[in-house]
JSON list of C-alpha atoms in Angstrom, two decimals:
[
{"chain": "Z", "resi": 1, "resn": "VAL", "atom": "CA", "xyz": [40.96, -22.07, -3.57]},
{"chain": "Z", "resi": 2, "resn": "ARG", "atom": "CA", "xyz": [39.55, -19.69, -6.46]},
{"chain": "Z", "resi": 3, "resn": "GLN", "atom": "CA", "xyz": [36.77, -20.53, -8.84]},
{"chain": "Z", "resi": 4, "resn": "GLN", "atom": "CA", "xyz": [36.38, -20.08, -12.56]},
{"chain": "Z", "resi": 5, "resn": "LEU", "atom": "CA", "xyz": [34.15, -18.03, -13.49]},
{"chain": "Z", "resi": 6, "resn": "ARG", "atom": "CA", "xyz": [30.84, -19.21, -15.37]},
{"chain": "Z", "resi": 7, "resn": "THR", "atom": "CA", "xyz": [30.00, -18.55, -18.57]},
{"chain": "Z", "resi": 8, "resn": "GLU", "atom": "CA", "xyz": [26.24, -17.54, -18.04]},
{"chain": "Z", "resi": 9, "resn": "TYR", "atom": "CA", "xyz": [28.19, -14.56, -15.52]},
{"chain": "Z", "resi": 10, "resn": "ARG", "atom": "CA", "xyz": [30.33, -13.03, -19.08]},
{"chain": "Z", "resi": 11, "resn": "ILE", "atom": "CA", "xyz": [27.89, -13.73, -21.39]},
{"chain": "Z", "resi": 12, "resn": "ALA", "atom": "CA", "xyz": [24.91, -11.73, -18.71]},
{"chain": "Z", "resi": 13, "resn": "PHE", "atom": "CA", "xyz": [27.89, -9.04, -18.18]},
{"chain": "Z", "resi": 14, "resn": "PRO", "atom": "CA", "xyz": [30.64, -8.73, -20.69]},
{"chain": "Z", "resi": 15, "resn": "PHE", "atom": "CA", "xyz": [31.83, -5.77, -19.54]},
{"chain": "Z", "resi": 16, "resn": "LEU", "atom": "CA", "xyz": [32.16, -6.39, -15.94]},
{"chain": "Z", "resi": 17, "resn": "TYR", "atom": "CA", "xyz": [33.13, -10.38, -16.35]},
{"chain": "Z", "resi": 18, "resn": "ASN", "atom": "CA", "xyz": [35.51, -10.38, -19.78]},
{"chain": "Z", "resi": 19, "resn": "SER", "atom": "CA", "xyz": [38.90, -9.27, -19.97]},
{"chain": "Z", "resi": 20, "resn": "ARG", "atom": "CA", "xyz": [38.86, -6.65, -23.09]},
{"chain": "Z", "resi": 21, "resn": "PRO", "atom": "CA", "xyz": [35.24, -6.24, -24.34]},
{"chain": "Z", "resi": 22, "resn": "ARG", "atom": "CA", "xyz": [34.95, -4.48, -28.16]},
{"chain": "Z", "resi": 23, "resn": "LYS", "atom": "CA", "xyz": [31.22, -3.68, -29.66]},
{"chain": "Z", "resi": 24, "resn": "VAL", "atom": "CA", "xyz": [29.61, -4.24, -26.42]},
{"chain": "Z", "resi": 25, "resn": "VAL", "atom": "CA", "xyz": [25.74, -3.23, -25.94]},
{"chain": "Z", "resi": 26, "resn": "LEU", "atom": "CA", "xyz": [24.34, -2.97, -22.86]},
{"chain": "Z", "resi": 27, "resn": "GLY", "atom": "CA", "xyz": [20.89, -4.49, -23.14]},
{"chain": "Z", "resi": 28, "resn": "GLY", "atom": "CA", "xyz": [18.11, -3.82, -20.81]},
{"chain": "Z", "resi": 29, "resn": "TYR", "atom": "CA", "xyz": [18.53, -6.04, -16.86]},
{"chain": "Z", "resi": 30, "resn": "HIS", "atom": "CA", "xyz": [15.08, -6.13, -15.79]},
{"chain": "Z", "resi": 31, "resn": "TYR", "atom": "CA", "xyz": [11.94, -4.27, -16.42]},
{"chain": "Z", "resi": 32, "resn": "GLN", "atom": "CA", "xyz": [9.95, -2.34, -13.89]},
{"chain": "Z", "resi": 33, "resn": "ALA", "atom": "CA", "xyz": [6.49, -4.10, -13.24]},
{"chain": "Z", "resi": 34, "resn": "VAL", "atom": "CA", "xyz": [3.10, -1.95, -13.44]},
{"chain": "Z", "resi": 35, "resn": "VAL", "atom": "CA", "xyz": [1.22, -1.60, -10.58]},
{"chain": "Z", "resi": 36, "resn": "TYR", "atom": "CA", "xyz": [-1.49, 0.67, -11.87]},
{"chain": "Z", "resi": 37, "resn": "ILE", "atom": "CA", "xyz": [-4.57, -0.78, -11.96]},
{"chain": "Z", "resi": 38, "resn": "LYS", "atom": "CA", "xyz": [-7.09, 1.66, -14.50]},
{"chain": "Z", "resi": 39, "resn": "ALA", "atom": "CA", "xyz": [-10.21, 1.48, -12.12]},
{"chain": "Z", "resi": 40, "resn": "ASP", "atom": "CA", "xyz": [-13.49, 0.65, -13.67]},
{"chain": "Z", "resi": 41, "resn": "ASP", "atom": "CA", "xyz": [-15.51, 3.54, -12.53]},
{"chain": "Z", "resi": 42, "resn": "PRO", "atom": "CA", "xyz": [-14.68, 6.40, -14.12]},
{"chain": "Z", "resi": 43, "resn": "ASP", "atom": "CA", "xyz": [-15.97, 9.16, -11.86]},
{"chain": "Z", "resi": 44, "resn": "LEU", "atom": "CA", "xyz": [-13.98, 7.96, -8.77]},
{"chain": "Z", "resi": 45, "resn": "PRO", "atom": "CA", "xyz": [-10.75, 10.24, -8.03]},
{"chain": "Z", "resi": 46, "resn": "ALA", "atom": "CA", "xyz": [-7.12, 10.04, -9.71]},
{"chain": "Z", "resi": 47, "resn": "PHE", "atom": "CA", "xyz": [-6.48, 8.50, -6.35]},
{"chain": "Z", "resi": 48, "resn": "TYR", "atom": "CA", "xyz": [-8.33, 6.84, -4.19]},
{"chain": "Z", "resi": 49, "resn": "TYR", "atom": "CA", "xyz": [-7.68, 3.55, -1.99]},
{"chain": "Z", "resi": 50, "resn": "ASP", "atom": "CA", "xyz": [-8.71, 0.10, -3.19]},
{"chain": "Z", "resi": 51, "resn": "PRO", "atom": "CA", "xyz": [-9.06, -2.26, -0.04]},
{"chain": "Z", "resi": 52, "resn": "ILE", "atom": "CA", "xyz": [-8.77, -5.52, -2.37]},
{"chain": "Z", "resi": 53, "resn": "VAL", "atom": "CA", "xyz": [-5.28, -4.39, -4.20]},
{"chain": "Z", "resi": 54, "resn": "ASN", "atom": "CA", "xyz": [-3.46, -2.85, -0.81]},
{"chain": "Z", "resi": 55, "resn": "PRO", "atom": "CA", "xyz": [-5.33, -4.61, 1.77]},
{"chain": "Z", "resi": 56, "resn": "LEU", "atom": "CA", "xyz": [-4.33, -3.33, 5.88]},
{"chain": "Z", "resi": 57, "resn": "PRO", "atom": "CA", "xyz": [-2.86, -6.91, 7.84]},
{"chain": "Z", "resi": 58, "resn": "ALA", "atom": "CA", "xyz": [-5.31, -6.87, 10.53]},
{"chain": "Z", "resi": 59, "resn": "TYR", "atom": "CA", "xyz": [-2.00, -7.76, 12.77]},
{"chain": "Z", "resi": 60, "resn": "ARG", "atom": "CA", "xyz": [-0.80, -4.02, 11.75]},
{"chain": "Z", "resi": 61, "resn": "SER", "atom": "CA", "xyz": [-3.84, -2.20, 13.06]},
{"chain": "Z", "resi": 62, "resn": "VAL", "atom": "CA", "xyz": [-3.54, -3.04, 16.72]},
{"chain": "Z", "resi": 63, "resn": "SER", "atom": "CA", "xyz": [-0.35, -0.89, 18.00]},
{"chain": "Z", "resi": 64, "resn": "HIS", "atom": "CA", "xyz": [1.84, -3.44, 20.39]},
{"chain": "Z", "resi": 65, "resn": "ARG", "atom": "CA", "xyz": [3.87, -0.18, 22.01]},
{"chain": "Z", "resi": 66, "resn": "SER", "atom": "CA", "xyz": [3.57, 0.59, 25.67]},
{"chain": "Z", "resi": 67, "resn": "GLN", "atom": "CA", "xyz": [-0.19, 2.14, 25.75]},
{"chain": "Z", "resi": 68, "resn": "ASP", "atom": "CA", "xyz": [0.41, 4.15, 29.32]},
{"chain": "Z", "resi": 69, "resn": "PRO", "atom": "CA", "xyz": [-2.43, 6.52, 30.20]},
{"chain": "Z", "resi": 70, "resn": "ALA", "atom": "CA", "xyz": [-0.20, 9.50, 30.53]},
{"chain": "Z", "resi": 71, "resn": "ASP", "atom": "CA", "xyz": [0.72, 9.94, 26.77]},
{"chain": "Z", "resi": 72, "resn": "VAL", "atom": "CA", "xyz": [-2.54, 9.32, 25.62]},
{"chain": "Z", "resi": 73, "resn": "ASP", "atom": "CA", "xyz": [-3.53, 11.92, 27.93]},
{"chain": "Z", "resi": 74, "resn": "ALA", "atom": "CA", "xyz": [-0.73, 14.11, 26.31]},
{"chain": "Z", "resi": 75, "resn": "VAL", "atom": "CA", "xyz": [-1.54, 13.15, 22.86]},
{"chain": "Z", "resi": 76, "resn": "GLU", "atom": "CA", "xyz": [-5.57, 13.79, 22.85]},
{"chain": "Z", "resi": 77, "resn": "ALA", "atom": "CA", "xyz": [-4.83, 17.12, 24.48]},
{"chain": "Z", "resi": 78, "resn": "PHE", "atom": "CA", "xyz": [-2.94, 18.47, 22.03]},
{"chain": "Z", "resi": 79, "resn": "LYS", "atom": "CA", "xyz": [-3.50, 20.97, 19.95]},
{"chain": "Z", "resi": 80, "resn": "LEU", "atom": "CA", "xyz": [-2.33, 22.95, 16.57]},
{"chain": "Z", "resi": 81, "resn": "PRO", "atom": "CA", "xyz": [-2.83, 26.79, 16.99]},
{"chain": "Z", "resi": 82, "resn": "GLU", "atom": "CA", "xyz": [-5.80, 27.94, 14.83]},
{"chain": "Z", "resi": 83, "resn": "ALA", "atom": "CA", "xyz": [-3.38, 29.58, 12.48]},
{"chain": "Z", "resi": 84, "resn": "VAL", "atom": "CA", "xyz": [-1.61, 26.05, 11.53]},
{"chain": "Z", "resi": 85, "resn": "LYS", "atom": "CA", "xyz": [-2.88, 25.19, 7.52]},
{"chain": "Z", "resi": 86, "resn": "PRO", "atom": "CA", "xyz": [-1.02, 22.17, 5.19]},
{"chain": "Z", "resi": 87, "resn": "LEU", "atom": "CA", "xyz": [1.70, 23.14, 3.68]},
{"chain": "Z", "resi": 88, "resn": "LEU", "atom": "CA", "xyz": [-0.34, 23.02, -0.05]},
{"chain": "Z", "resi": 89, "resn": "ASP", "atom": "CA", "xyz": [-3.70, 23.74, 1.12]},
{"chain": "Z", "resi": 90, "resn": "ASP", "atom": "CA", "xyz": [-4.70, 25.70, -1.48]},
{"chain": "Z", "resi": 91, "resn": "THR", "atom": "CA", "xyz": [-3.28, 23.55, -4.38]},
{"chain": "Z", "resi": 92, "resn": "PRO", "atom": "CA", "xyz": [-5.82, 20.81, -5.42]},
{"chain": "Z", "resi": 93, "resn": "LEU", "atom": "CA", "xyz": [-4.37, 17.34, -5.39]},
{"chain": "Z", "resi": 94, "resn": "PHE", "atom": "CA", "xyz": [-6.11, 16.22, -9.02]},
{"chain": "Z", "resi": 95, "resn": "THR", "atom": "CA", "xyz": [-7.88, 18.23, -11.70]},
{"chain": "Z", "resi": 96, "resn": "ASP", "atom": "CA", "xyz": [-10.08, 16.34, -13.60]},
{"chain": "Z", "resi": 97, "resn": "SER", "atom": "CA", "xyz": [-7.75, 15.73, -16.59]},
{"chain": "Z", "resi": 98, "resn": "THR", "atom": "CA", "xyz": [-4.98, 13.75, -13.53]},
{"chain": "Z", "resi": 99, "resn": "ALA", "atom": "CA", "xyz": [-6.64, 9.48, -14.04]},
{"chain": "Z", "resi": 100, "resn": "ASN", "atom": "CA", "xyz": [-6.17, 10.36, -18.33]},
{"chain": "Z", "resi": 101, "resn": "GLY", "atom": "CA", "xyz": [-2.49, 11.38, -17.27]},
{"chain": "Z", "resi": 102, "resn": "ILE", "atom": "CA", "xyz": [-1.44, 8.21, -15.23]}
]
């Protein structure tokens, strides 16, 4: 049994649920939330970790993977060659005006 379309759907999405919509102007369905919190201290860098805004849960700080001693020794013994450098090592992460631009 097919249900009749609700009027709210026809009003919210006329281009989708009406047979011949005319002069339909698309409105904003939702707006993205602003998640930037301006720092009180101007001496802080533009990108920093604030534990009040993004706390790390304690249950994720402990690894539940197998703690095989052979795997731990292999990870600790691994060393990168001296010639390896980060990709954008000489490019600054932020400048004095980066925080103002955000």
